[in-house]
Amino acid sequence: MKRLLRAACRVPQEVRLGGVRSQAPGHGAPRRCLSGSGFNVPPSAQFVARPVGICSMMKLPVQASAEGLDAAFVGVPLDTGTSNRPGARFGPRHIRAESVMLRRYNSSTGAAPFDSLRVADVGDVNVNLYNLPDSCRRIRERYGEIVASGCVPLTLGAGAALTSCPASARHGPVGLVHVDAHTDTGDTALGERIYHGTPFRRCVEEGLLDRRRVAQIGLRGSSYAPDPYEYSREQGFRVVPAADCWLKSLVPLMEEVRKQMGDKPVYISFDIDGLDPAYAPGTGTPEIAGLTPTQALEIIQGCRGLNIVGCDLVEVAPIYDASGNTALLGANLLFEMLCVLPKVKTV
């Protein structure tokens, strides 16, 4: 019996599954997991236990720069400037932890991003939690480097006003698919022009957005003004309140959005509070009667074919969701964004 147990427990130093090479469990965390064609791929839980290794997005390799990559996951652990419940600074870490459940292929769409793109986790921006303007400077500098390398950033945390700026500098004013409970077009609060409710007004002022190619989806909640969407409409944005989405598929809407965006560069910004708090309670400014996870998938999958130059998933505040489901949902939505990037193949 002892001999049988010893034989059953012997695993080679290097194992293979479907052309994927990685170190076996018991021999340390895999430094890299490569496909036969040299692409990084998430290691299979059949050979590398999910709790094993460095906490990176989808257990992908971690590297210091985006050089040589087609797409990169990057964290921005920042919640300075939050108006209600803080805690989003812990979002990137928890999204990465929950992302161990994600696998190589998208079974609903057939997308095979790891057969198509060179992808890695490039860590976090070293933000300054004591100084929001300095954090903005650090974020723009880091993203400038990422975008200059020709890499598409997929952001965990922070907001589009900060991370889309380098994309606009490289590509010109970008279109925007924005999912959120709030327009984020406020002007000032207590005299401050930079906080989490102002990013898209600042984007407009800096000429970062192609205003006729902006769609804001899932808007809702009480307001300080009779028409909380007046500024967005004045700019020419497509405004889609959550009430217009209730109990229906958003596939027809996304057909219209694709026509609106055309073939010019597009940025996707997804605030997790766009979803109903029944599904995503772990966020700072929850609003009732929001979108469903199914509708979130319809929106992101409906972006396939667009010229996407950057994406973000923001406002995950894990301390308000002990189940971890909000972070898990965020991880899945980031994977869906990866799956609709240009050049991603299907199987």
XYZ file of C-alpha atoms in Angstrom, residues 7-8 11 53 61 83 99 117 127 152 154 175 180 202 243 248 250 262 267 270 275 282 305 313 318:
25
model
C 3.792 6.090 -6.826
C 0.502 8.001 -6.927
C 4.546 14.068 -10.092
C 2.049 31.181 -5.970
C 3.537 36.015 -14.921
C -17.227 60.732 -1.328
C -9.225 35.646 -10.495
C -2.031 37.950 -27.343
C 0.232 55.749 -5.790
C -3.405 47.822 -24.158
C -6.608 46.654 -18.463
C -14.817 57.085 -27.808
C -21.937 53.262 -14.152
C -12.305 66.794 -16.667
C -34.735 52.129 -16.126
C -34.616 43.353 -21.348
C -29.047 44.849 -24.155
C -17.319 53.179 -35.591
C -12.026 53.114 -24.175
C -16.875 49.849 -16.056
C -24.576 46.611 -11.319
C -18.817 45.614 -2.341
C -15.060 44.331 -33.130
C -12.920 47.987 -13.841
C -14.097 44.342 -0.897
